[in-house]
Short mmCIF file of N, CA, C and O in Angstrom, two decimals:
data_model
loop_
_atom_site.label_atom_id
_atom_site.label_comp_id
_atom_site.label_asym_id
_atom_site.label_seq_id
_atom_site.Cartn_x
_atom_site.Cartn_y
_atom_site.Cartn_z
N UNK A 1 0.85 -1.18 0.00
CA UNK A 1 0.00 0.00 0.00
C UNK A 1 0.89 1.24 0.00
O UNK A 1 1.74 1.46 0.86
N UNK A 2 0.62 2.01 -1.00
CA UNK A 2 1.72 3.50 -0.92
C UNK A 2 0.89 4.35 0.04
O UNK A 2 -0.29 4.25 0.37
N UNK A 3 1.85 5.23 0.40
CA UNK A 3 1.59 5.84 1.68
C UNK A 3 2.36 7.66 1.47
O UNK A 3 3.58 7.81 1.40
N UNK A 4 1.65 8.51 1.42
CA UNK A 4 2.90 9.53 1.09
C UNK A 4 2.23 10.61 2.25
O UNK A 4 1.07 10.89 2.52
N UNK A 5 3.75 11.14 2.90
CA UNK A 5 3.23 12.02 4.24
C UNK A 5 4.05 12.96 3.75
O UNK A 5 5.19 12.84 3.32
N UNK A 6 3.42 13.85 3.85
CA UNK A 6 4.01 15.57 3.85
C UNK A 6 4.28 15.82 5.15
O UNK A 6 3.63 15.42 6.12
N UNK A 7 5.55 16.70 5.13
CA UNK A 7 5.99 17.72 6.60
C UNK A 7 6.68 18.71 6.22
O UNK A 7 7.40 18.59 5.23
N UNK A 8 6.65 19.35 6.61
CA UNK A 8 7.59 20.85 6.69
C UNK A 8 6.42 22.51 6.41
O UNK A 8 6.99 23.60 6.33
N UNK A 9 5.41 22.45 6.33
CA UNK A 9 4.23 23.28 6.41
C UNK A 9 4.58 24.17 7.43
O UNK A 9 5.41 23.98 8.32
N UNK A 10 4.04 24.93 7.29
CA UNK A 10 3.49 26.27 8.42
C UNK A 10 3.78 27.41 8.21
O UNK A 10 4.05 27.66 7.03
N UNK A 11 3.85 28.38 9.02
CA UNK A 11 3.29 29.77 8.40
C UNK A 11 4.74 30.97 8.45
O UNK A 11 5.46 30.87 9.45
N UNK A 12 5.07 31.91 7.53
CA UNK A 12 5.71 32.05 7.15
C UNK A 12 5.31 33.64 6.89
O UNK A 12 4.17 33.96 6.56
N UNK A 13 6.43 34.65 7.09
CA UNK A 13 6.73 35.95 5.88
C UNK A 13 6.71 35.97 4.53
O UNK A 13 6.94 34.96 3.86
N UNK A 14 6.43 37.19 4.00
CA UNK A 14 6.59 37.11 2.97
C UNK A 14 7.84 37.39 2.37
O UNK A 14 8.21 38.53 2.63
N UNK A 15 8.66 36.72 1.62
CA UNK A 15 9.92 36.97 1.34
C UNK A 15 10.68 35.74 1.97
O UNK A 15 11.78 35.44 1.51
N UNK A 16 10.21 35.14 2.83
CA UNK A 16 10.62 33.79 3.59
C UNK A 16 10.68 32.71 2.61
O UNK A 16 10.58 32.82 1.39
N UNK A 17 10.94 31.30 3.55
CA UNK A 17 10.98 30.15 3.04
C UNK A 17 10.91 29.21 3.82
O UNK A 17 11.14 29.30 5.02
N UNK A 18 10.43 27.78 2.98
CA UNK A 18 10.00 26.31 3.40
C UNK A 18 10.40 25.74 2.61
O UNK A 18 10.35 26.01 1.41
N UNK A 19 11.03 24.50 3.29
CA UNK A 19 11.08 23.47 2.56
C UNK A 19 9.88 22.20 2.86
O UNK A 19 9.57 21.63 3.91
N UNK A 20 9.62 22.13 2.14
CA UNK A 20 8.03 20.60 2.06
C UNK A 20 9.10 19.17 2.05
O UNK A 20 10.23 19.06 1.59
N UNK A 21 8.49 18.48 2.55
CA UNK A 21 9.18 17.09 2.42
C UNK A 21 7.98 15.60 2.29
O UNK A 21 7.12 15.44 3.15
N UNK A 22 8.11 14.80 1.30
CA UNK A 22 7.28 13.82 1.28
C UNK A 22 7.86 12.91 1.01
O UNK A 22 8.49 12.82 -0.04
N UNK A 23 7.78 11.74 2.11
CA UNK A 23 8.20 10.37 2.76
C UNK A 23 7.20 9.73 1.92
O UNK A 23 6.06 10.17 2.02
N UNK A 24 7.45 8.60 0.96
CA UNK A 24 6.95 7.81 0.78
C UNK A 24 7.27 6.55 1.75
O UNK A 24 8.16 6.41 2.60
N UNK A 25 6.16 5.62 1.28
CA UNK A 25 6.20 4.02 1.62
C UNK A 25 5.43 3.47 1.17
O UNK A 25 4.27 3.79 1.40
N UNK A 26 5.69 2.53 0.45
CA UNK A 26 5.41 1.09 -0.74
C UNK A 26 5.54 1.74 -1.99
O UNK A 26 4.70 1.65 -2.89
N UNK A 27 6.90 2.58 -2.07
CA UNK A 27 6.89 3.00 -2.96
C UNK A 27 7.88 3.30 -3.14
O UNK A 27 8.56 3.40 -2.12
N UNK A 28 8.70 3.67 -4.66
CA UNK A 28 10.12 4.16 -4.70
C UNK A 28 10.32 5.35 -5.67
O UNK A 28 10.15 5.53 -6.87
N UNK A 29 10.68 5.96 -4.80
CA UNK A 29 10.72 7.70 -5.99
C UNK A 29 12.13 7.34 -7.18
O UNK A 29 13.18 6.79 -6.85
N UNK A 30 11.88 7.68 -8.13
CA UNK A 30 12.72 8.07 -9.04
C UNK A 30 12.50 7.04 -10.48
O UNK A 30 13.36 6.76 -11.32
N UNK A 31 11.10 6.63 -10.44
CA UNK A 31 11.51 5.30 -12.00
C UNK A 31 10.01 5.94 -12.64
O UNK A 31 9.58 5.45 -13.69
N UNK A 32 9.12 7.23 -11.86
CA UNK A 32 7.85 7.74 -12.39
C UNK A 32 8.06 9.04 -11.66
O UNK A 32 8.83 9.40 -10.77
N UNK A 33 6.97 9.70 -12.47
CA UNK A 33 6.33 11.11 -12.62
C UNK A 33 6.05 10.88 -10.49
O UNK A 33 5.79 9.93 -9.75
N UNK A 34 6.33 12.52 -10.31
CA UNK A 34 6.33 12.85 -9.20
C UNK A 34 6.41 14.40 -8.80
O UNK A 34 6.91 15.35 -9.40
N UNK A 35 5.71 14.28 -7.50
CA UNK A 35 5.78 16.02 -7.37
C UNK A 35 4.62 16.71 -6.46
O UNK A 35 4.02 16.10 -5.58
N UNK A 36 4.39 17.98 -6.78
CA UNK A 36 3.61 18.79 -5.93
C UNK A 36 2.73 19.52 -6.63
O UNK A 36 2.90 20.07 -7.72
N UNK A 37 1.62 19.49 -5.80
CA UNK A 37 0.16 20.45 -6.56
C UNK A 37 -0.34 20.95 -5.33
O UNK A 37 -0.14 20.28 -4.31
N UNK A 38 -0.97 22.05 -5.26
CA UNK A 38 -1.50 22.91 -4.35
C UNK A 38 -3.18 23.46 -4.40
O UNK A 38 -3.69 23.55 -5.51
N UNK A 39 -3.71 23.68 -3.61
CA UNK A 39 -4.99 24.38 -3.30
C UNK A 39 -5.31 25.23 -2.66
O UNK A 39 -5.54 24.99 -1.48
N UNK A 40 -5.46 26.41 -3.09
CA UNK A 40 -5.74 27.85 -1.89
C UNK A 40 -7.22 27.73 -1.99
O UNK A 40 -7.92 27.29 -2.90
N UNK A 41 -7.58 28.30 -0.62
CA UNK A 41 -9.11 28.65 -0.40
C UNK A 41 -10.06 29.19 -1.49
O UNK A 41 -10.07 30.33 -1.98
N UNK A 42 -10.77 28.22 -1.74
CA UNK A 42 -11.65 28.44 -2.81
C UNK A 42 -11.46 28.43 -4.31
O UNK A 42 -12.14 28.85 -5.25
N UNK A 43 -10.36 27.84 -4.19
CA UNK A 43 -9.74 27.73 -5.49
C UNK A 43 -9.51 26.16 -5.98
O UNK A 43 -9.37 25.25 -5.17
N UNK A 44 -9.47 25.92 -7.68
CA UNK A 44 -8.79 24.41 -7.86
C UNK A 44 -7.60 24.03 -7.29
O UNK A 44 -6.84 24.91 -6.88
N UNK A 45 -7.39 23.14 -7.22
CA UNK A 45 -6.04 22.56 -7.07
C UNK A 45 -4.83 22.48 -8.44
O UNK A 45 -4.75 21.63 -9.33
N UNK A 46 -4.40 23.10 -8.32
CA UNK A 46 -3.07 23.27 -9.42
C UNK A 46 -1.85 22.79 -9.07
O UNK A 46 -1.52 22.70 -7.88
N UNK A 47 -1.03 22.42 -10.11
CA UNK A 47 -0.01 22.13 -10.52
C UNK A 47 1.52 22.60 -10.51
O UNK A 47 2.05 22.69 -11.61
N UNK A 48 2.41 22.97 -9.18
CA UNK A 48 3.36 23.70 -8.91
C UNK A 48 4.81 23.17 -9.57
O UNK A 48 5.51 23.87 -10.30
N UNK A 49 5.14 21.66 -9.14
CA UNK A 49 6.00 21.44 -9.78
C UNK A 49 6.30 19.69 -10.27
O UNK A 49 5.83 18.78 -9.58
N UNK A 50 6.99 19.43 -11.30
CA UNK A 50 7.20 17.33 -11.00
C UNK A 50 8.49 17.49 -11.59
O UNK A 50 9.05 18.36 -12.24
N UNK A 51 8.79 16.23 -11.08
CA UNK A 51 9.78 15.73 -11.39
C UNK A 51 9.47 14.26 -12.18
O UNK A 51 8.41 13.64 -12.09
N UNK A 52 10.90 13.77 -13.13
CA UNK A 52 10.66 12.62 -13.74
C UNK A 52 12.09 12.13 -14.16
O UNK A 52 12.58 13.25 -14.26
N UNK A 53 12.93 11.43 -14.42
CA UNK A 53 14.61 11.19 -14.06
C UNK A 53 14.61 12.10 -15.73
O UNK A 53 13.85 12.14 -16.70
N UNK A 54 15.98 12.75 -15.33
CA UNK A 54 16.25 13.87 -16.31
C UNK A 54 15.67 14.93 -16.56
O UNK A 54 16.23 15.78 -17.25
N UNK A 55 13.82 15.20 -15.80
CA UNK A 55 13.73 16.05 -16.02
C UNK A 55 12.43 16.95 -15.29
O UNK A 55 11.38 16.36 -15.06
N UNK A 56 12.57 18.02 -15.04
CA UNK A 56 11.94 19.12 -13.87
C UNK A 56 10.94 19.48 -14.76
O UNK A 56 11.15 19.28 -15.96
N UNK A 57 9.35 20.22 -14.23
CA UNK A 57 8.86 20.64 -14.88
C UNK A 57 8.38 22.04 -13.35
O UNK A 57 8.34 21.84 -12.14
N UNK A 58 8.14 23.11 -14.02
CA UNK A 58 7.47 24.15 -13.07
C UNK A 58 6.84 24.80 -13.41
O UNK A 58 7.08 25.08 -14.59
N UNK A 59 5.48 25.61 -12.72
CA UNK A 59 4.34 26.27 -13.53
C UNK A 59 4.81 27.35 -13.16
O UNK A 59 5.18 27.64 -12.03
N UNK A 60 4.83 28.39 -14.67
CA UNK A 60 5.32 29.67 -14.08
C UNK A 60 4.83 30.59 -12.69
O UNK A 60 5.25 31.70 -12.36
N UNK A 61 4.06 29.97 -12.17
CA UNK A 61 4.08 31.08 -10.84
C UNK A 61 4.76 30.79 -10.34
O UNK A 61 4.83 31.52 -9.35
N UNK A 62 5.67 29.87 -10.33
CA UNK A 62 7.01 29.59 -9.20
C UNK A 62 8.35 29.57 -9.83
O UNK A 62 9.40 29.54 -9.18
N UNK A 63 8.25 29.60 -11.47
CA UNK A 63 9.40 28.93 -11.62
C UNK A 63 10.86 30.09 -11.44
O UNK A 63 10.81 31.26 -11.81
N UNK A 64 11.68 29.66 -11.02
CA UNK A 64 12.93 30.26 -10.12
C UNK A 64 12.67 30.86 -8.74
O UNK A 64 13.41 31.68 -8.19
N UNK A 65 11.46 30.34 -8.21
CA UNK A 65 11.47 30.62 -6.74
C UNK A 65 11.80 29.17 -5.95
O UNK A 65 12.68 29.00 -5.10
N UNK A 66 10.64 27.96 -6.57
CA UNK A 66 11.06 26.61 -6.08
C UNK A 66 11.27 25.74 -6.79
O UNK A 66 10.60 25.51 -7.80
N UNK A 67 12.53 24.92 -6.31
CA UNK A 67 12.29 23.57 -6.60
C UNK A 67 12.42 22.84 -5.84
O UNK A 67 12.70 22.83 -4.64
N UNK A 68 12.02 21.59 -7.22
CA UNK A 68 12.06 20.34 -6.76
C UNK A 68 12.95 19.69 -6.68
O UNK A 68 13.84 19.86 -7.52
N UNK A 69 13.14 18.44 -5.43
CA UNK A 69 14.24 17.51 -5.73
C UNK A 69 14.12 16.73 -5.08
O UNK A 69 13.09 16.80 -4.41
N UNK A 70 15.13 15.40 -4.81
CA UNK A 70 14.71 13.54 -4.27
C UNK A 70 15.93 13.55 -3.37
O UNK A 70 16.85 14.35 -3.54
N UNK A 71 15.91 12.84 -2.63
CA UNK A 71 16.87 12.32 -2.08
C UNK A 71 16.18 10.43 -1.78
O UNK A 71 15.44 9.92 -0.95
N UNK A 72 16.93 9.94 -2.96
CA UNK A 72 16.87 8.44 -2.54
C UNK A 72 17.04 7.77 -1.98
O UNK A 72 16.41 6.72 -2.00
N UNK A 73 17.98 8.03 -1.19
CA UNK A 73 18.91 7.31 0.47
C UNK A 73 17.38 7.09 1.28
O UNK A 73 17.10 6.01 1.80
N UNK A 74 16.40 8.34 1.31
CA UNK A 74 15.60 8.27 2.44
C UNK A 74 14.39 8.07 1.84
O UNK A 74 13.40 7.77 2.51
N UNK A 75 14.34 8.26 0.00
CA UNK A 75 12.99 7.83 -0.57
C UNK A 75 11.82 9.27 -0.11
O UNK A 75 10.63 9.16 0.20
N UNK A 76 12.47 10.25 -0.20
CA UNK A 76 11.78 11.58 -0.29
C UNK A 76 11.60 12.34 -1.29
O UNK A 76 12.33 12.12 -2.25
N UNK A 77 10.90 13.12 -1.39
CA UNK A 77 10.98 14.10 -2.29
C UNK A 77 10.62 15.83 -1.56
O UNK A 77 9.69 16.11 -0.80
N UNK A 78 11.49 16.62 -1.99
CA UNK A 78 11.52 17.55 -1.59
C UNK A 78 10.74 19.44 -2.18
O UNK A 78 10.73 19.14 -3.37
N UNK A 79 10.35 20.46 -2.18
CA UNK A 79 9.91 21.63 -2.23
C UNK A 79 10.59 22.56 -2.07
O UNK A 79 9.86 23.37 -1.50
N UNK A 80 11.41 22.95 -2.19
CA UNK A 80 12.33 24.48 -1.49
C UNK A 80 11.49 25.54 -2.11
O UNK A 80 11.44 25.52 -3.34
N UNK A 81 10.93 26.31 -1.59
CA UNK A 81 10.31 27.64 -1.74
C UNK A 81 10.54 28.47 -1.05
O UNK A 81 10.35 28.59 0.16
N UNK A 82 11.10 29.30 -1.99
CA UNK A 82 11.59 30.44 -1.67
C UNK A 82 10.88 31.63 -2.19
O UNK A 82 9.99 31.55 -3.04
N UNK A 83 11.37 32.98 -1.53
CA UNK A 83 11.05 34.20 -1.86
C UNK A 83 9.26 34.06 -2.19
O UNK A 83 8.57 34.41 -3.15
N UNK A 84 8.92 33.31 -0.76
CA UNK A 84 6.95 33.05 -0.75
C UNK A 84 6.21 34.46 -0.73
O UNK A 84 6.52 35.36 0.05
N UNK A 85 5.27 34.56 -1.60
CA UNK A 85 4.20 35.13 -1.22
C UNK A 85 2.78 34.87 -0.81
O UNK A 85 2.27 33.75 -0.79
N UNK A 86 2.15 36.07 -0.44
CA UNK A 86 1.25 35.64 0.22
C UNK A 86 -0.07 34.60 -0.76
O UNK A 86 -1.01 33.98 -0.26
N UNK A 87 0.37 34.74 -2.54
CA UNK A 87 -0.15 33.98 -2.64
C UNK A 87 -0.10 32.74 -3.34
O UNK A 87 -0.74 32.34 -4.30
N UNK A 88 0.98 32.12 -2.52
CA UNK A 88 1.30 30.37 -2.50
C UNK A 88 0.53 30.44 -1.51
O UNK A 88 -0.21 29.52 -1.87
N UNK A 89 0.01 30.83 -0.37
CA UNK A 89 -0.71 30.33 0.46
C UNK A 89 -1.59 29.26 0.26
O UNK A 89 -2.65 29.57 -0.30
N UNK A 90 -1.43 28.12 0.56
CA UNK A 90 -2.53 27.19 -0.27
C UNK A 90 -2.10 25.62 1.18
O UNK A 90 -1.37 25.76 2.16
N UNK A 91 -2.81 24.42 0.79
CA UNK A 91 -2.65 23.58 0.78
C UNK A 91 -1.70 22.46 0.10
O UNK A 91 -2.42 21.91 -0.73
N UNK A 92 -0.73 22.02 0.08
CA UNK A 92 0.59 21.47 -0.20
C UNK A 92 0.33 19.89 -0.69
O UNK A 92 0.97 19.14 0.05
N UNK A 93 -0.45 19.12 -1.77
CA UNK A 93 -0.06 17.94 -1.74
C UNK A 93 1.04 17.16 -2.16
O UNK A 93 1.53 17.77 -3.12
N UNK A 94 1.61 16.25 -1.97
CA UNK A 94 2.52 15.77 -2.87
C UNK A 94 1.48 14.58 -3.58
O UNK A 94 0.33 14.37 -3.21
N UNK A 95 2.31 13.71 -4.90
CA UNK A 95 1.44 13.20 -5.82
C UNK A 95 2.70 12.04 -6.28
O UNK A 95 3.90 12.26 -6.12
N UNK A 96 2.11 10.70 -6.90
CA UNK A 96 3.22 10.26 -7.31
C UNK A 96 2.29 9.56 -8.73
O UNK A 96 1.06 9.63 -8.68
N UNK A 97 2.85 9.03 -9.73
CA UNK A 97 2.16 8.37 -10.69
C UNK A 97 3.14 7.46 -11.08
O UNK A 97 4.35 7.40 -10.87
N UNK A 98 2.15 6.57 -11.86
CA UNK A 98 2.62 4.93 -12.52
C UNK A 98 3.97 4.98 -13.64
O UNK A 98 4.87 4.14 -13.69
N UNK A 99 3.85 6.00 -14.35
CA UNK A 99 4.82 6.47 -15.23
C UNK A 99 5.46 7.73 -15.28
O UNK A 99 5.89 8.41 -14.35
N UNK A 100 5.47 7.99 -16.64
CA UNK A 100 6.09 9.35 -17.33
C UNK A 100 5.38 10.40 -16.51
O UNK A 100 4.35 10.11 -15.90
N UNK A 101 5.95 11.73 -16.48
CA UNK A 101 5.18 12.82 -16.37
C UNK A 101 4.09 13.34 -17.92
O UNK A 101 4.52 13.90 -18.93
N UNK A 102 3.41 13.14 -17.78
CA UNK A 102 2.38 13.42 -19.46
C UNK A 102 1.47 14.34 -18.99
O UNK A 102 0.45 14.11 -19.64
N UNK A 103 1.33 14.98 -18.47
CA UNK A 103 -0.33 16.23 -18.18
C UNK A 103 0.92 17.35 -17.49
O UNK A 103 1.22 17.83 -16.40
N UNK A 104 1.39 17.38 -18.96
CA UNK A 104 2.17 18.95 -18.44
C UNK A 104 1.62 19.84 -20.00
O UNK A 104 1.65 19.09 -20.98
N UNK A 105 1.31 20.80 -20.20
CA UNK A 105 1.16 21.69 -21.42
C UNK A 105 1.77 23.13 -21.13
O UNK A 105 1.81 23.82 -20.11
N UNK A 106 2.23 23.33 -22.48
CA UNK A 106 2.10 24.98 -22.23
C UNK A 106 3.34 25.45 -23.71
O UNK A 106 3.23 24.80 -24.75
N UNK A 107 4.32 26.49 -23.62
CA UNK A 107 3.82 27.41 -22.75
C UNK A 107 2.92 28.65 -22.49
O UNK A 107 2.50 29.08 -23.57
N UNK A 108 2.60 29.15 -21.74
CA UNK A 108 3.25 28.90 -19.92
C UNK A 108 2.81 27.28 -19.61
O UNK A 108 1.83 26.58 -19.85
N UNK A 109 4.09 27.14 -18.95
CA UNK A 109 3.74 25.64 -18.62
C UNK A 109 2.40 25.69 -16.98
O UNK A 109 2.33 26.31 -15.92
N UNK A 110 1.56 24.63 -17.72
CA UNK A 110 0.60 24.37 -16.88
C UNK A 110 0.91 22.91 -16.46
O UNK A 110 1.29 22.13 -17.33
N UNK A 111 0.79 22.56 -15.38
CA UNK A 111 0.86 20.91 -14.87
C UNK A 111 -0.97 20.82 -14.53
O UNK A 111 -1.74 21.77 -14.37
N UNK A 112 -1.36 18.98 -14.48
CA UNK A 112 -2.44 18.62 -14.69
C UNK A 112 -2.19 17.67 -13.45
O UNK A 112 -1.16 17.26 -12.93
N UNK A 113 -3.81 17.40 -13.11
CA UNK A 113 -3.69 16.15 -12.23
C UNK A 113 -3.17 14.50 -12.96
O UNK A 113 -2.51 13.57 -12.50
N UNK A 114 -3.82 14.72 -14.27
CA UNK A 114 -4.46 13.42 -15.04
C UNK A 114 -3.28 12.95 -14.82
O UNK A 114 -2.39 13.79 -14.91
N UNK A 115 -2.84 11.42 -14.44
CA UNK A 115 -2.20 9.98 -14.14
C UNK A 115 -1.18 10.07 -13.35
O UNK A 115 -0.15 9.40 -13.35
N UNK A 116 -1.76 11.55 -12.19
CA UNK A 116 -1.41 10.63 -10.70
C UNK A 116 -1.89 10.10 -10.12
O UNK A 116 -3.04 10.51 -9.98
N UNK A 117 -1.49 8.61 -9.17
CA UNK A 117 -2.14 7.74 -8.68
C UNK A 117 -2.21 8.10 -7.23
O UNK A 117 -3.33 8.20 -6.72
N UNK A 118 -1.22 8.30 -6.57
CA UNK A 118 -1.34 8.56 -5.12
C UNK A 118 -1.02 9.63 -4.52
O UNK A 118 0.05 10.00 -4.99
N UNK A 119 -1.46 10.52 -3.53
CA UNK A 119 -1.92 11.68 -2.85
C UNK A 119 -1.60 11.48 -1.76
O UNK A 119 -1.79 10.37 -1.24
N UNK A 120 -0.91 12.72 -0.98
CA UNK A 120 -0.60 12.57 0.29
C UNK A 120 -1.80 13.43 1.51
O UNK A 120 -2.02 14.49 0.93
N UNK A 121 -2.01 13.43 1.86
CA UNK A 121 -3.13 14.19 2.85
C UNK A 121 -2.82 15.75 2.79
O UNK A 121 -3.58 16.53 3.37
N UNK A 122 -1.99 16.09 2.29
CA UNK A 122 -1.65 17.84 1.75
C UNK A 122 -1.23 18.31 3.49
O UNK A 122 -1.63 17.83 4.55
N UNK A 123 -0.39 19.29 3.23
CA UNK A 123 0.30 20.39 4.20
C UNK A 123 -0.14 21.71 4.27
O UNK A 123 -0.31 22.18 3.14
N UNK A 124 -0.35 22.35 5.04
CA UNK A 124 -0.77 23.68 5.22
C UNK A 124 0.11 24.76 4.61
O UNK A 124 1.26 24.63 5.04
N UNK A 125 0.03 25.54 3.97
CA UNK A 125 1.40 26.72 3.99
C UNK A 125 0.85 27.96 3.68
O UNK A 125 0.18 28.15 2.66
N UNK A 126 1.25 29.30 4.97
CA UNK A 126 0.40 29.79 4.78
C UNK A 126 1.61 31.30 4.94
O UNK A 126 2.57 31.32 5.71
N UNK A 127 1.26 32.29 4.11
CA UNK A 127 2.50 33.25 3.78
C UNK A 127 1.49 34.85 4.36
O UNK A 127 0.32 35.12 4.08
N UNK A 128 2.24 35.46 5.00
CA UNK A 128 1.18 36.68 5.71
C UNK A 128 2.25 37.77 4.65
O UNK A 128 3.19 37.62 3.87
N UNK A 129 1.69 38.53 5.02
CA UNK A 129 2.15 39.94 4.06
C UNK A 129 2.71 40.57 4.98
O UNK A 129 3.21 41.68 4.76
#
C-alpha cells in the first residue's frame, strides 16, 4: 500500500521560506512522474512542480522561486520555496504516478492532475504579508 506524508508546512513571511518534504512508503521515488500540486481557499487545485529522471517541470508562478528535488537514500521528495508570497498560500499535496510525467502543457507551462495515482493528505502553507 503506498503511503505519502508531507511535513515541513506552516506559516511564514513574505519573502521567507520552506522546505516541504514527502516520505513515501510502498513506494520508490525516481523510476515515475512525481511532485507537488497545491490548493488555496476556494480555489482548484493546481499544478506547482514534477519531477521525472532527467527532467523538472514548473508552472510559471514559481518557476525560479522553487524547486524540486529527491533524495533516494531516504525515498523523499523535496519543495524548497523560496522568496513566498502571500499567494502560494494554499494547501501542499505531494502526488506520485505509474509512469512518465504526461499532463504537463504549455507554454506557460501548466501541470495537470491526469495519471497521478497517489496523494498525500496535503500540508498547510500559509504566507502573511
Amino acid at each position: 500500500q503506498v503511503e505519502l506524508v508531507e511535513s515541513g508546512g506552516g506559516s511564514v513571511q513574505a519573502g521567507g521560506s520552506l522546505k516541504l518534504s514527502c516520505e513515501a512508503s510502498g513506494y520508490t521515488y525516481g523510476s515515475a512522474c512525481a511532485g507537488w500540486f497545491r490548493q488555496a481557499p476556494g480555489q482548484e487545485r493546481e499544478g506547482v512542480a514534477l519531477m521525472y529522471p532527467g527532467r523538472t517541470y514548473y508552472a510559471d508562478s514559481v518557476k525560479g522561486r522553487f524547486t524540486i528535488s529527491q533524495d533516494n537514500g531516504k525515498n523523499t521528495i523535496y519543495l524548497q520555496m523560496n522568496s513566498l508570497k502571500p499567494e502560494d498560500t494554499a494547501t501542499y499535496y505531494c502526488a506520485v504516478a505509474g509512469g512518465p510525467c504526461t499532463a504537463v502543457a504549455g507554454p506557460p507551462t501548466e501541470i495537470y492532475e491526469y495519471g497521478m495515482e497517489y496523494w498525500g493528505k496535503g500540508i498547510l502553507v500559509t504566507v502573511s504579508s
